[in-house]
């Protein structure tokens, strides 16, 4: 199985178009120790020929152009693509809007929770992906599902599971006491397995909390791509960027007693990698103390173009 990180940033990307915060300004200025990053997406393939995208970011066109494996086959018909399926983990802008760039009458399948597919169904612009060509398939949560698209079996099995999280910002209804209308399935994690080898990894780009069921599920995992949105819960406030904590946005922090480093430490995950990294996160600076802390704890910081083979 081949896994490629197409975009390691959170919503907004790095640098974010309108952000003059310290990290966005530094990466824009070419300060050493910073890498620019596109928005949140991975690609996975069992054979190197047919691919599934895990989330469809607004940067998808650039991500495809920069990834030769995702180009049309030169020997193929006039219109062709190795992308046979897209799996979405929530309805956030950074994870679904790339679907709109996959129009042009190309067959593939979209997989997601019924909650997230309901958002696509309720927004008529997604009908640019004509239902006779682009199937929308709702996961049954906790059930291993073989991924297929455009008549091909991708040789990948995906088990989707609900994780603590939050409804997309633009769907919020109500107040904090109702958690803004969030329900099970608004945010899912994925266990992706190679049908032939049985090797597997987890992809959880959005997660508010590692509760006991989630901890048990990922214990001892060979490979985990995990929510690295913020280093500290209040960093967007202290940097003067946005009046929101990570908790308010449905994201666990990296540091602190309830943060992912500490909570995942006892779970003996062999290769944990942060993705979905917000432009406020100091781990974006390779020379920062925060970066040393995560690396000393055995974590890697995902980057665009990163490839892992299992
Ligand atoms: C998130 O991950 O919380 C969202 O991508 C934020 C946003 O939509 O800007
Ligand atoms: Mn996001």
CSV table of C-alpha atoms and ligand atoms in Angstrom, one decimal:
chain,number,residue,atom,x,y,z
A,1,UNK,CA,0.0,0.0,0.0
A,2,UNK,CA,1.3,3.5,-0.9
A,3,UNK,CA,0.2,6.5,1.0
A,4,UNK,CA,0.9,10.1,-0.1
A,5,UNK,CA,0.3,13.2,1.9
A,6,UNK,CA,-1.2,15.7,-0.7
A,7,UNK,CA,-1.8,18.4,1.9
A,8,UNK,CA,-0.6,18.6,5.5
A,9,UNK,CA,-2.2,21.9,6.5
A,10,UNK,CA,-5.6,22.5,8.1
A,11,UNK,CA,-8.3,24.7,6.5
A,12,UNK,CA,-6.8,27.8,5.1
A,13,UNK,CA,-3.5,26.2,4.1
A,14,UNK,CA,0.0,27.5,4.9
A,15,UNK,CA,0.4,30.4,4.4
A,16,UNK,CA,-3.3,31.3,4.6
A,17,UNK,CA,-4.3,33.8,1.9
A,18,UNK,CA,-5.2,36.6,4.3
A,19,UNK,CA,-2.9,35.7,7.3
A,20,UNK,CA,-0.1,38.0,8.4
A,21,UNK,CA,0.5,36.0,11.6
A,22,UNK,CA,4.1,35.1,12.4
A,23,UNK,CA,4.2,31.7,10.8
A,24,UNK,CA,2.3,32.6,7.6
A,25,UNK,CA,4.5,35.8,7.2
A,26,UNK,CA,7.6,33.8,7.8
A,27,UNK,CA,6.9,31.0,5.2
A,28,UNK,CA,5.8,33.7,2.7
A,29,UNK,CA,9.1,35.5,3.3
A,30,UNK,CA,11.1,32.2,2.8
A,31,UNK,CA,12.5,32.1,6.3
A,32,UNK,CA,14.5,28.9,6.8
A,33,UNK,CA,12.8,26.1,8.7
A,34,UNK,CA,9.4,26.6,7.1
A,35,UNK,CA,7.6,24.7,4.4
A,36,UNK,CA,4.5,25.8,2.6
A,37,UNK,CA,1.6,23.4,2.9
A,38,UNK,CA,-1.6,22.7,1.0
A,39,UNK,CA,-4.9,21.8,2.6
A,40,UNK,CA,-5.8,18.5,4.2
A,41,UNK,CA,-5.8,15.5,2.0
A,42,UNK,CA,-4.1,12.1,1.5
A,43,UNK,CA,-4.0,9.6,-1.4
A,44,UNK,CA,-3.8,5.9,-1.0
A,45,UNK,CA,-3.3,3.0,-3.4
A,46,UNK,CA,-2.9,-0.8,-3.1
A,47,UNK,CA,-1.3,-1.2,-6.5
A,48,UNK,CA,0.1,2.2,-7.5
A,49,UNK,CA,-2.5,2.3,-10.4
A,50,UNK,CA,-5.9,3.0,-8.9
A,51,UNK,CA,-6.1,5.6,-6.1
A,52,UNK,CA,-8.5,6.8,-3.5
A,53,UNK,CA,-8.3,10.3,-2.1
A,54,UNK,CA,-8.9,10.8,1.6
A,55,UNK,CA,-10.6,14.2,1.6
A,56,UNK,CA,-10.9,16.5,-1.3
A,57,UNK,CA,-9.2,19.8,-0.5
A,58,UNK,CA,-9.8,23.2,-2.2
A,59,UNK,CA,-6.2,22.7,-3.5
A,60,UNK,CA,-7.0,19.5,-5.2
A,61,UNK,CA,-6.1,20.7,-8.7
A,62,UNK,CA,-2.6,21.7,-7.7
A,63,UNK,CA,-2.2,18.5,-5.6
A,64,UNK,CA,-3.1,16.4,-8.7
A,65,UNK,CA,-0.8,18.4,-10.9
A,66,UNK,CA,2.1,17.9,-8.5
A,67,UNK,CA,1.6,14.2,-8.1
A,68,UNK,CA,2.4,12.2,-11.3
A,69,UNK,CA,0.7,9.1,-9.9
A,70,UNK,CA,-2.6,11.0,-10.1
A,71,UNK,CA,-2.3,12.1,-13.7
A,72,UNK,CA,-4.3,10.6,-16.5
A,73,UNK,CA,-2.5,7.6,-18.1
A,74,UNK,CA,-0.8,8.8,-21.3
A,75,UNK,CA,-1.7,5.5,-23.0
A,76,UNK,CA,-5.4,5.8,-21.9
A,77,UNK,CA,-8.5,7.3,-23.5
A,78,UNK,CA,-8.8,11.1,-24.0
A,79,UNK,CA,-10.5,11.4,-20.6
A,80,UNK,CA,-9.1,9.1,-17.8
A,81,UNK,CA,-8.0,9.3,-14.2
A,82,UNK,CA,-6.4,6.9,-11.7
A,83,UNK,CA,-8.6,8.5,-9.0
A,84,UNK,CA,-11.4,6.1,-8.6
A,85,UNK,CA,-12.8,7.1,-5.2
A,86,UNK,CA,-12.9,9.9,-2.7
A,87,UNK,CA,-13.5,9.3,1.0
A,88,UNK,CA,-14.5,12.3,3.1
A,89,UNK,CA,-14.1,12.5,6.9
A,90,UNK,CA,-16.3,15.5,7.6
A,91,UNK,CA,-18.2,18.3,5.7
A,92,UNK,CA,-15.6,21.0,6.4
A,93,UNK,CA,-14.7,23.3,3.6
A,94,UNK,CA,-11.1,22.0,3.6
A,95,UNK,CA,-12.4,18.4,3.0
A,96,UNK,CA,-15.3,18.6,0.6
A,97,UNK,CA,-14.9,21.6,-1.7
A,98,UNK,CA,-12.3,19.9,-3.9
A,99,UNK,CA,-15.1,17.6,-5.1
A,100,UNK,CA,-16.3,20.5,-7.2
A,101,UNK,CA,-13.0,20.4,-9.2
A,102,UNK,CA,-13.5,16.7,-10.0
A,103,UNK,CA,-16.4,17.5,-12.4
A,104,UNK,CA,-16.0,16.8,-16.2
A,105,UNK,CA,-18.1,13.7,-16.3
A,106,UNK,CA,-15.5,11.4,-14.9
A,107,UNK,CA,-16.8,8.3,-13.0
A,108,UNK,CA,-15.7,7.7,-9.4
A,109,UNK,CA,-17.3,7.0,-6.0
A,110,UNK,CA,-17.7,9.3,-3.0
A,111,UNK,CA,-17.7,7.6,0.4
A,112,UNK,CA,-18.7,9.3,3.6
A,113,UNK,CA,-21.0,9.1,6.6
A,114,UNK,CA,-24.7,9.6,6.0
A,115,UNK,CA,-24.4,12.9,7.9
A,116,UNK,CA,-21.8,14.2,5.5
A,117,UNK,CA,-23.4,12.9,2.4
A,118,UNK,CA,-26.6,14.7,3.5
A,119,UNK,CA,-24.7,17.9,3.4
A,120,UNK,CA,-23.6,17.2,-0.2
A,121,UNK,CA,-27.1,16.2,-1.1
A,122,UNK,CA,-28.5,19.4,0.4
A,123,UNK,CA,-26.2,21.6,-1.7
A,124,UNK,CA,-27.2,21.5,-5.3
A,125,UNK,CA,-23.7,22.7,-6.5
A,126,UNK,CA,-22.4,19.2,-5.8
A,127,UNK,CA,-24.7,18.0,-8.6
A,128,UNK,CA,-21.9,19.0,-11.0
A,129,UNK,CA,-20.9,15.5,-10.1
A,130,UNK,CA,-23.8,13.8,-11.9
A,131,UNK,CA,-25.2,11.0,-9.8
A,132,UNK,CA,-25.2,8.6,-12.8
A,133,UNK,CA,-21.4,8.9,-13.0
A,134,UNK,CA,-20.4,9.7,-9.4
A,135,UNK,CA,-22.0,7.4,-6.9
A,136,UNK,CA,-22.4,8.6,-3.3
A,137,UNK,CA,-22.0,5.7,-0.9
A,138,UNK,CA,-22.8,6.0,2.8
A,139,UNK,CA,-20.5,4.0,5.2
A,140,UNK,CA,-22.1,1.8,7.7
A,141,UNK,CA,-20.0,2.8,10.7
A,142,UNK,CA,-17.7,0.2,12.2
A,143,UNK,CA,-18.1,-2.1,9.2
A,144,UNK,CA,-15.1,-2.8,6.9
A,145,UNK,CA,-16.2,-1.7,3.4
A,146,UNK,CA,-14.4,-2.6,0.2
A,147,UNK,CA,-13.7,0.5,-1.8
A,148,UNK,CA,-14.7,0.5,-5.5
A,149,UNK,CA,-15.1,3.1,-8.2
A,150,UNK,CA,-15.5,3.4,-11.9
A,151,UNK,CA,-16.0,-0.3,-12.1
A,152,UNK,CA,-12.7,-1.1,-10.3
A,153,UNK,CA,-12.1,-2.8,-7.0
A,154,UNK,CA,-9.3,-0.7,-5.4
A,155,UNK,CA,-8.1,-3.6,-3.2
A,156,UNK,CA,-8.6,-1.3,-0.2
A,157,UNK,CA,-10.9,-1.9,2.8
A,158,UNK,CA,-12.1,1.1,4.8
A,159,UNK,CA,-13.6,1.0,8.2
A,160,UNK,CA,-15.2,4.3,9.2
A,161,UNK,CA,-15.9,5.1,12.8
A,162,UNK,CA,-17.3,8.0,14.6
A,163,UNK,CA,-14.8,10.2,16.6
A,164,UNK,CA,-15.5,13.0,19.0
A,165,UNK,CA,-15.8,16.1,16.9
A,166,UNK,CA,-18.0,18.9,15.7
A,167,UNK,CA,-20.4,19.7,12.9
A,168,UNK,CA,-18.8,21.8,10.1
A,169,UNK,CA,-18.6,25.5,11.0
A,170,UNK,CA,-21.1,26.5,8.3
A,171,UNK,CA,-23.7,24.0,9.6
A,172,UNK,CA,-23.6,25.1,13.2
A,173,UNK,CA,-27.0,25.5,14.8
A,174,UNK,CA,-27.6,26.3,18.4
A,175,UNK,CA,-25.1,26.9,21.2
A,176,UNK,CA,-22.3,25.2,23.1
A,177,UNK,CA,-24.7,23.4,25.3
A,178,UNK,CA,-26.0,21.4,22.3
A,179,UNK,CA,-22.4,21.3,20.9
A,180,UNK,CA,-23.8,23.4,18.0
A,181,UNK,CA,-26.0,20.6,16.7
A,182,UNK,CA,-23.2,18.0,16.3
A,183,UNK,CA,-24.2,14.4,16.1
A,184,UNK,CA,-22.5,11.0,15.6
A,185,UNK,CA,-21.0,10.8,12.2
A,186,UNK,CA,-20.3,14.5,11.7
A,187,UNK,CA,-16.6,13.5,12.1
A,188,UNK,CA,-15.3,10.1,11.3
A,189,UNK,CA,-11.9,8.4,11.4
A,190,UNK,CA,-10.8,5.8,8.9
A,191,UNK,CA,-9.0,2.5,9.2
A,192,UNK,CA,-7.6,1.8,5.8
A,193,UNK,CA,-6.4,-1.8,5.0
A,194,UNK,CA,-4.8,-3.4,2.0
A,195,UNK,CA,-7.1,-6.3,1.1
A,196,UNK,CA,-4.2,-8.5,0.0
A,197,UNK,CA,-1.6,-7.9,2.7
A,198,UNK,CA,-3.9,-7.0,5.6
A,199,UNK,CA,-1.6,-4.0,6.5
A,200,UNK,CA,-3.5,-1.0,7.8
A,201,UNK,CA,-3.2,2.5,9.0
A,202,UNK,CA,-5.5,5.1,10.6
A,203,UNK,CA,-6.4,8.5,9.3
A,204,UNK,CA,-8.0,10.9,11.8
A,205,UNK,CA,-7.5,14.5,10.7
A,206,UNK,CA,-10.2,15.9,13.0
A,207,UNK,CA,-10.7,14.8,16.6
A,208,UNK,CA,-11.9,16.6,19.6
A,209,UNK,CA,-10.9,14.1,22.2
A,210,UNK,CA,-9.3,10.6,22.4
A,211,UNK,CA,-12.0,8.8,24.4
A,212,UNK,CA,-11.7,5.2,25.6
A,213,UNK,CA,-13.2,3.5,22.5
A,214,UNK,CA,-10.9,5.5,20.2
A,215,UNK,CA,-7.9,4.7,22.3
A,216,UNK,CA,-8.6,1.0,22.2
A,217,UNK,CA,-9.2,1.1,18.5
A,218,UNK,CA,-5.9,2.6,17.6
A,219,UNK,CA,-3.7,1.0,20.3
A,220,UNK,CA,-0.6,-0.5,18.8
A,221,UNK,CA,-1.3,0.8,15.3
A,222,UNK,CA,1.5,0.5,12.8
A,223,UNK,CA,0.8,4.0,11.3
A,224,UNK,CA,-1.5,6.9,12.3
A,225,UNK,CA,-2.1,10.2,10.7
A,226,UNK,CA,-3.6,12.4,13.3
A,227,UNK,CA,-5.1,15.8,14.0
A,228,UNK,CA,-2.3,18.3,14.5
A,229,UNK,CA,-4.3,21.4,14.2
A,230,UNK,CA,-3.1,23.3,17.3
A,231,UNK,CA,-0.1,23.0,19.6
A,232,UNK,CA,-2.0,24.7,22.5
A,233,UNK,CA,-5.7,25.2,22.8
A,234,UNK,CA,-5.6,29.0,23.0
A,235,UNK,CA,-2.8,29.7,20.4
A,236,UNK,CA,-5.1,31.4,17.9
A,237,UNK,CA,-6.2,33.8,20.7
A,238,UNK,CA,-2.8,34.5,22.0
A,239,UNK,CA,-1.5,35.1,18.5
A,240,UNK,CA,-4.4,37.5,17.9
A,241,UNK,CA,-5.6,35.5,14.9
A,242,UNK,CA,-9.1,34.3,15.8
A,243,UNK,CA,-11.3,34.4,18.9
A,244,UNK,CA,-11.6,30.7,19.1
A,245,UNK,CA,-10.0,27.9,21.0
A,246,UNK,CA,-9.2,24.5,19.6
A,247,UNK,CA,-11.9,23.0,21.8
A,248,UNK,CA,-14.5,25.4,20.3
A,249,UNK,CA,-13.5,24.1,16.8
A,250,UNK,CA,-13.6,20.5,17.7
A,251,UNK,CA,-9.8,19.9,17.8
A,252,UNK,CA,-7.7,18.3,20.5
A,253,UNK,CA,-4.3,20.1,21.1
A,254,UNK,CA,-0.9,18.5,20.6
A,255,UNK,CA,0.5,19.6,24.0
A,256,UNK,CA,-0.8,19.6,27.6
A,257,UNK,CA,-2.0,16.9,29.9
A,258,UNK,CA,-5.1,16.3,27.7
A,259,UNK,CA,-3.2,16.8,24.4
A,260,UNK,CA,-2.5,14.1,21.9
A,261,UNK,CA,1.2,13.6,22.8
A,262,UNK,CA,0.3,12.6,26.4
A,263,UNK,CA,-3.0,10.8,25.6
A,264,UNK,CA,-1.5,8.7,22.9
A,265,UNK,CA,1.8,8.0,24.6
A,266,UNK,CA,0.6,4.8,26.3
A,267,UNK,CA,-1.0,3.4,23.1
A,268,UNK,CA,2.4,2.3,21.6
A,269,UNK,CA,1.6,3.6,18.1
A,270,UNK,CA,4.6,2.7,16.0
A,271,UNK,CA,4.5,5.6,13.6
A,272,UNK,CA,2.4,8.6,14.6
A,273,UNK,CA,2.3,11.6,12.1
A,274,UNK,CA,0.6,14.9,12.5
A,275,UNK,CA,-1.4,16.3,9.6
A,276,UNK,CA,-4.1,19.0,9.4
A,277,UNK,CA,-1.7,21.5,10.9
A,278,UNK,CA,-3.1,25.0,11.4
A,279,UNK,CA,-1.1,28.1,10.3
A,280,UNK,CA,-0.9,29.1,14.0
A,281,UNK,CA,0.9,25.9,15.1
A,282,UNK,CA,4.5,26.5,16.2
A,283,UNK,CA,5.5,23.0,15.0
A,284,UNK,CA,5.5,24.5,11.5
A,285,UNK,CA,8.8,26.1,12.5
A,286,UNK,CA,11.4,23.4,12.3
A,287,UNK,CA,13.6,25.3,14.7
A,288,UNK,CA,11.0,25.8,17.4
A,289,UNK,CA,10.8,24.3,20.9
A,290,UNK,CA,7.4,22.9,20.0
A,291,UNK,CA,8.9,21.0,17.1
A,292,UNK,CA,11.5,19.5,19.4
A,293,UNK,CA,8.9,18.5,21.9
A,294,UNK,CA,6.8,16.6,19.3
A,295,UNK,CA,9.9,14.9,17.7
A,296,UNK,CA,11.3,13.9,21.1
A,297,UNK,CA,7.9,12.3,21.9
A,298,UNK,CA,8.3,10.2,18.7
A,299,UNK,CA,5.9,12.0,16.5
A,300,UNK,CA,6.6,13.1,12.9
A,301,UNK,CA,5.3,16.3,11.3
A,302,UNK,CA,3.7,15.3,8.0
A,303,UNK,CA,4.6,17.4,4.9
A,304,UNK,CA,3.3,17.7,1.4
A,305,UNK,CA,4.7,15.0,-0.8
A,306,UNK,CA,5.5,12.7,2.1
A,307,UNK,CA,5.2,9.0,1.0
A,308,UNK,CA,4.8,6.0,3.3
A,309,UNK,CA,4.7,2.4,2.1
A,310,UNK,CA,3.1,-0.3,4.2
B,1,LIG,C1,-11.6,22.8,10.9
B,1,LIG,O1,-10.9,21.8,10.7
B,1,LIG,O2,-11.9,23.1,12.1
B,1,LIG,C2,-12.1,23.6,9.8
B,1,LIG,O3,-11.4,23.2,8.6
B,1,LIG,C3,-12.0,25.1,10.0
B,1,LIG,C4,-12.5,25.8,8.9
B,1,LIG,O4,-13.4,25.4,8.2
B,1,LIG,O5,-12.0,26.9,8.6
B,2,LIG,MN1,-10.3,21.2,8.7
